[in-house]
Structure formats: C-alpha cells, structure tokens
PDB file of C-alpha atoms in Angstrom:
ATOM      1  CA  UNK I  91      66.687 113.926 -83.219  1.00  0.00           C
ATOM      2  CA  UNK I  92      68.125 111.860 -80.028  1.00  0.00           C
ATOM      3  CA  UNK I  93      71.052 113.906 -78.602  1.00  0.00           C
ATOM      4  CA  UNK I  94      73.264 114.048 -75.615  1.00  0.00           C
ATOM      5  CA  UNK I  95      74.902 117.066 -73.985  1.00  0.00           C
ATOM      6  CA  UNK I  96      78.229 116.547 -74.977  1.00  0.00           C
ATOM      7  CA  UNK I  97      76.692 116.320 -78.551  1.00  0.00           C
ATOM      8  CA  UNK I  98      74.683 119.394 -77.751  1.00  0.00           C
ATOM      9  CA  UNK I  99      78.146 120.952 -76.867  1.00  0.00           C
ATOM     10  CA  UNK I 100      79.366 120.085 -80.139  1.00  0.00           C
ATOM     11  CA  UNK I 101      76.820 121.648 -82.076  1.00  0.00           C
ATOM     12  CA  UNK I 102      76.714 124.877 -80.349  1.00  0.00           C
ATOM     13  CA  UNK I 103      81.379 125.314 -79.975  1.00  0.00           C
ATOM     14  CA  UNK I 104      82.166 123.513 -83.835  1.00  0.00           C
ATOM     15  CA  UNK I 105      82.323 127.284 -85.691  1.00  0.00           C
ATOM     16  CA  UNK I 106      85.049 128.016 -82.775  1.00  0.00           C
ATOM     17  CA  UNK I 107      87.948 127.247 -84.687  1.00  0.00           C
ATOM     18  CA  UNK I 108      87.010 129.001 -88.074  1.00  0.00           C
ATOM     19  CA  UNK I 109      85.398 131.869 -86.652  1.00  0.00           C
ATOM     20  CA  UNK I 110      87.470 133.211 -83.401  1.00  0.00           C
ATOM     21  CA  UNK I 111      90.931 131.389 -84.157  1.00  0.00           C
ATOM     22  CA  UNK I 112      91.066 128.664 -81.234  1.00  0.00           C
ATOM     23  CA  UNK I 113      93.067 126.794 -81.062  1.00  0.00           C
ATOM     24  CA  UNK I 114      92.423 122.768 -79.982  1.00  0.00           C
ATOM     25  CA  UNK I 115      94.851 121.924 -77.307  1.00  0.00           C
ATOM     26  CA  UNK I 116      93.264 125.215 -75.814  1.00  0.00           C
ATOM     27  CA  UNK I 117      89.561 123.689 -76.873  1.00  0.00           C
ATOM     28  CA  UNK I 118      90.475 120.631 -75.320  1.00  0.00           C
ATOM     29  CA  UNK I 119      91.669 122.013 -71.959  1.00  0.00           C
ATOM     30  CA  UNK I 120      88.473 123.103 -71.041  1.00  0.00           C
ATOM     31  CA  UNK I 121      86.158 119.608 -72.596  1.00  0.00           C
ATOM     32  CA  UNK I 122      88.081 116.815 -72.584  1.00  0.00           C
ATOM     33  CA  UNK I 123      89.143 114.301 -75.509  1.00  0.00           C
ATOM     34  CA  UNK I 124      86.229 113.133 -76.629  1.00  0.00           C
ATOM     35  CA  UNK I 125      84.172 116.617 -77.368  1.00  0.00           C
ATOM     36  CA  UNK I 126      87.273 117.898 -78.934  1.00  0.00           C
ATOM     37  CA  UNK I 127      87.590 115.403 -81.339  1.00  0.00           C
ATOM     38  CA  UNK I 128      84.116 115.667 -82.635  1.00  0.00           C
ATOM     39  CA  UNK I 129      84.585 119.774 -82.810  1.00  0.00           C
ATOM     40  CA  UNK I 130      88.028 119.290 -84.498  1.00  0.00           C
ATOM     41  CA  UNK I 131      87.010 116.913 -86.826  1.00  0.00           C
ATOM     42  CA  UNK I 132      84.221 119.244 -88.269  1.00  0.00           C
ATOM     43  CA  UNK I 133      85.865 122.383 -88.905  1.00  0.00           C
ATOM     44  CA  UNK I 134      87.837 123.773 -91.446  1.00  0.00           C
ATOM     45  CA  UNK I 135      91.451 124.395 -90.377  1.00  0.00           C
ATOM     46  CA  UNK I 136      92.048 120.791 -89.718  1.00  0.00           C
ATOM     47  CA  UNK I 137      91.350 119.926 -93.411  1.00  0.00           C
ATOM     48  CA  UNK I 138      93.949 122.756 -94.237  1.00  0.00           C
ATOM     49  CA  UNK I 139      96.582 121.495 -91.997  1.00  0.00           C
ATOM     50  CA  UNK I 140      96.022 118.719 -93.509  1.00  0.00           C
ATOM     51  CA  UNK I 141      96.574 119.489 -97.255  1.00  0.00           C
ATOM     52  CA  UNK I 142      93.025 121.198 -98.441  1.00  0.00           C
ATOM     53  CA  UNK I 143      93.398 123.063-101.620  1.00  0.00           C
ATOM     54  CA  UNK I 144      90.337 124.560-101.823  1.00  0.00           C
ATOM     55  CA  UNK I 145      86.288 124.126-100.524  1.00  0.00           C
ATOM     56  CA  UNK I 146      85.745 121.275-102.331  1.00  0.00           C
ATOM     57  CA  UNK I 147      88.372 119.266-101.447  1.00  0.00           C
ATOM     58  CA  UNK I 148      87.578 120.440 -97.667  1.00  0.00           C
ATOM     59  CA  UNK I 149      84.386 119.219 -98.239  1.00  0.00           C
ATOM     60  CA  UNK I 150      85.444 115.892 -99.813  1.00  0.00           C
ATOM     61  CA  UNK I 151      87.871 115.486 -96.876  1.00  0.00           C
ATOM     62  CA  UNK I 152      85.479 116.300 -94.168  1.00  0.00           C
ATOM     63  CA  UNK I 153      82.679 113.843 -94.850  1.00  0.00           C
ATOM     64  CA  UNK I 154      84.940 110.909 -95.580  1.00  0.00           C
ATOM     65  CA  UNK I 155      85.822 111.317 -91.988  1.00  0.00           C
ATOM     66  CA  UNK I 156      82.196 111.709 -90.743  1.00  0.00           C
ATOM     67  CA  UNK I 157      81.933 107.939 -92.033  1.00  0.00           C
ATOM     68  CA  UNK I 158      83.724 106.659 -89.048  1.00  0.00           C
ATOM     69  CA  UNK I 159      82.932 109.445 -86.866  1.00  0.00           C
ATOM     70  CA  UNK I 160      80.602 109.583 -83.931  1.00  0.00           C
ATOM     71  CA  UNK I 161      76.802 109.873 -84.396  1.00  0.00           C
ATOM     72  CA  UNK I 162      76.388 113.311 -82.635  1.00  0.00           C
ATOM     73  CA  UNK I 163      79.498 114.363 -85.027  1.00  0.00           C
ATOM     74  CA  UNK I 164      77.838 113.161 -88.237  1.00  0.00           C
ATOM     75  CA  UNK I 165      74.531 114.851 -86.995  1.00  0.00           C
ATOM     76  CA  UNK I 166      75.921 118.194 -86.281  1.00  0.00           C
ATOM     77  CA  UNK I 167      77.985 117.608 -89.637  1.00  0.00           C
ATOM     78  CA  UNK I 168      74.765 117.072 -91.407  1.00  0.00           C
ATOM     79  CA  UNK I 169      72.827 120.041 -89.292  1.00  0.00           C
ATOM     80  CA  UNK I 170      75.958 122.559 -90.507  1.00  0.00           C
ATOM     81  CA  UNK I 171      75.501 121.910 -93.661  1.00  0.00           C
ATOM     82  CA  UNK I 172      71.818 121.929 -94.123  1.00  0.00           C
ATOM     83  CA  UNK I 173      71.820 125.731 -92.254  1.00  0.00           C
ATOM     84  CA  UNK I 174      74.589 126.699 -94.963  1.00  0.00           C
ATOM     85  CA  UNK I 175      72.509 125.233 -97.811  1.00  0.00           C
ATOM     86  CA  UNK I 176      69.503 127.788 -96.882  1.00  0.00           C
ATOM     87  CA  UNK I 177      70.882 130.340 -96.826  1.00  0.00           C
ATOM     88  CA  UNK I 178      72.266 130.135-100.283  1.00  0.00           C
ATOM     89  CA  UNK I 179      69.376 132.451-101.390  1.00  0.00           C
ATOM     90  CA  UNK I 180      71.459 135.896-100.952  1.00  0.00           C
ATOM     91  CA  UNK I 181      74.818 137.565-101.817  1.00  0.00           C
ATOM     92  CA  UNK I 182      77.260 136.258-102.292  1.00  0.00           C
ATOM     93  CA  UNK I 183      75.253 133.001-103.781  1.00  0.00           C
ATOM     94  CA  UNK I 184      72.928 135.207-105.692  1.00  0.00           C
ATOM     95  CA  UNK I 185      73.567 137.773-108.256  1.00  0.00           C
ATOM     96  CA  UNK I 186      72.670 141.638-106.533  1.00  0.00           C
ATOM     97  CA  UNK I 187      72.145 142.741-109.868  1.00  0.00           C
ATOM     98  CA  UNK I 188      70.501 139.800-111.991  1.00  0.00           C
ATOM     99  CA  UNK I 189      69.170 137.955-109.106  1.00  0.00           C
ATOM    100  CA  UNK I 190      71.161 134.824-110.942  1.00  0.00           C
ATOM    101  CA  UNK I 191      73.117 132.052-109.360  1.00  0.00           C
ATOM    102  CA  UNK I 192      76.754 133.089-108.947  1.00  0.00           C
ATOM    103  CA  UNK I 193      79.437 130.764-109.455  1.00  0.00           C
ATOM    104  CA  UNK I 194      79.990 129.983-106.180  1.00  0.00           C
ATOM    105  CA  UNK I 195      76.418 128.592-105.666  1.00  0.00           C
ATOM    106  CA  UNK I 196      76.759 126.302-108.610  1.00  0.00           C
ATOM    107  CA  UNK I 197      79.486 125.046-106.567  1.00  0.00           C
ATOM    108  CA  UNK I 198      78.359 124.375-103.402  1.00  0.00           C
ATOM    109  CA  UNK I 199      74.950 123.219-104.956  1.00  0.00           C
ATOM    110  CA  UNK I 200      76.893 120.625-106.580  1.00  0.00           C
ATOM    111  CA  UNK I 201      78.897 119.847-103.503  1.00  0.00           C
ATOM    112  CA  UNK I 202      75.616 119.629-101.641  1.00  0.00           C
ATOM    113  CA  UNK I 203      74.353 117.094-104.562  1.00  0.00           C
ATOM    114  CA  UNK I 204      77.407 115.137-104.824  1.00  0.00           C
ATOM    115  CA  UNK I 205      79.135 114.634-101.343  1.00  0.00           C
ATOM    116  CA  UNK I 206      76.480 115.994 -99.237  1.00  0.00           C
ATOM    117  CA  UNK I 207      73.183 114.085-100.086  1.00  0.00           C
ATOM    118  CA  UNK I 208      75.126 110.683-100.337  1.00  0.00           C
ATOM    119  CA  UNK I 209      76.307 110.760 -97.439  1.00  0.00           C
ATOM    120  CA  UNK I 210      72.784 111.951 -95.253  1.00  0.00           C
ATOM    121  CA  UNK I 211      71.189 108.948 -97.266  1.00  0.00           C
ATOM    122  CA  UNK I 212      73.607 106.836 -95.741  1.00  0.00           C
ATOM    123  CA  UNK I 213      73.702 108.297 -92.328  1.00  0.00           C
ATOM    124  CA  UNK I 214      69.805 109.569 -91.659  1.00  0.00           C
ATOM    125  CA  UNK I 215      67.762 108.413 -94.868  1.00  0.00           C
ATOM    126  CA  UNK I 216      64.825 109.559 -92.489  1.00  0.00           C
ATOM    127  CA  UNK I 217      65.181 112.816 -91.701  1.00  0.00           C
ATOM    128  CA  UNK I 218      68.860 115.238 -93.361  1.00  0.00           C
ATOM    129  CA  UNK I 219      68.064 113.194 -96.636  1.00  0.00           C
ATOM    130  CA  UNK I 220      64.779 114.418 -97.076  1.00  0.00           C
ATOM    131  CA  UNK I 221      65.247 118.091 -96.084  1.00  0.00           C
ATOM    132  CA  UNK I 222      68.832 117.973 -98.390  1.00  0.00           C
ATOM    133  CA  UNK I 223      66.567 116.595-101.195  1.00  0.00           C
ATOM    134  CA  UNK I 224      63.602 119.040-100.325  1.00  0.00           C
ATOM    135  CA  UNK I 225      66.446 122.112-100.739  1.00  0.00           C
ATOM    136  CA  UNK I 226      67.942 120.890-103.725  1.00  0.00           C
ATOM    137  CA  UNK I 227      64.319 120.560-105.048  1.00  0.00           C
ATOM    138  CA  UNK I 228      63.581 123.893-104.791  1.00  0.00           C
ATOM    139  CA  UNK I 229      66.740 125.381-105.948  1.00  0.00           C
ATOM    140  CA  UNK I 230      66.078 123.868-109.085  1.00  0.00           C
ATOM    141  CA  UNK I 231      63.149 124.500-109.404  1.00  0.00           C
ATOM    142  CA  UNK I 232      63.645 128.338-107.974  1.00  0.00           C
ATOM    143  CA  UNK I 233      66.524 128.336-110.566  1.00  0.00           C
ATOM    144  CA  UNK I 234      65.851 126.075-113.758  1.00  0.00           C
ATOM    145  CA  UNK I 235      68.552 127.840-116.252  1.00  0.00           C
ATOM    146  CA  UNK I 236      71.154 126.633-113.976  1.00  0.00           C
ATOM    147  CA  UNK I 237      70.110 123.500-112.426  1.00  0.00           C
ATOM    148  CA  UNK I 238      67.422 122.085-114.383  1.00  0.00           C
ATOM    149  CA  UNK I 239      69.800 119.159-115.399  1.00  0.00           C
ATOM    150  CA  UNK I 240      70.873 118.643-111.808  1.00  0.00           C
ATOM    151  CA  UNK I 241      70.815 114.869-111.265  1.00  0.00           C
ATOM    152  CA  UNK I 242      70.606 114.154-107.220  1.00  0.00           C
ATOM    153  CA  UNK I 243      72.604 111.310-105.901  1.00  0.00           C
TER     154      UNK I 243
END
C-alpha cells in the first residue's frame, strides 16, 4: 500500500473521537483541516450527530461518505473494518458456552458482506477485497449452520 505521512496520522488517530471523547475543533487546531476531515469522516460520533439510529445505519452512512473521500481515508476505513472483522472470534461475537455465533456476529458479518465488501471491490479490488472475501469464507466455513447460505456481493 502506498501512503503518506497524512495517511499514517489518519490511521493512527482515527479512534480518538470514539474512544477518547475528543472534539473535532480541538483536533483541527493540532492537525489542520485536511487530516481532521479525513479522521472525522471515519468516526461514529459524526454519524450519530447526523441521525444514525443503529450500527447498520452508521455503517451505511460511513461507507456512502467514503465513496467520495480521499484515497487515504478510504483505505483507513477499509483497514479499520478489516481489523474489526478479524476480531469476531471471541465474545461478544461468539457465545462462551456454546461456541456459536451471537446475534451481534450475525449482524456484523451481514454488514461486511452487504456494505463493506462491495465498497472494497470498487476501491481496493487487489488488496482489501480478497482479504474480506477470505475472512467471510473463513467464518462461513467455521460456522456453517449460521452462515452456510451466505452469498457474497
């Protein structure tokens, strides 16, 4: 992947609004408009303020916005979602007692399949799309009762 120092800053700081309660104006004073806009585009608080009612709607709004975003913002958005998708093998995504996927995992896999995968195919067909495909196939094979009928878009 090609990147720039700005892309690295976006990748390393994009969680600050969700995890740390940082406000966009404070961040903008330090990093300027371009980086601030890319980071803000990737964060859940932006979409909650714009009316997202749940995680699915937030994900839809985020990936619609990323369609016209800069390349670094698009790639950080995909990298973040790939990292999140890699983490679905433990609670709260897998029930501790039964070892079966929880409803939360079912929803997340659905969002990745329906929203993220088509975006990855359009914006990163050679890097992120194959990795999402591989992960979805892994979960489909690992939990065939839950995902056996899953069709990838």
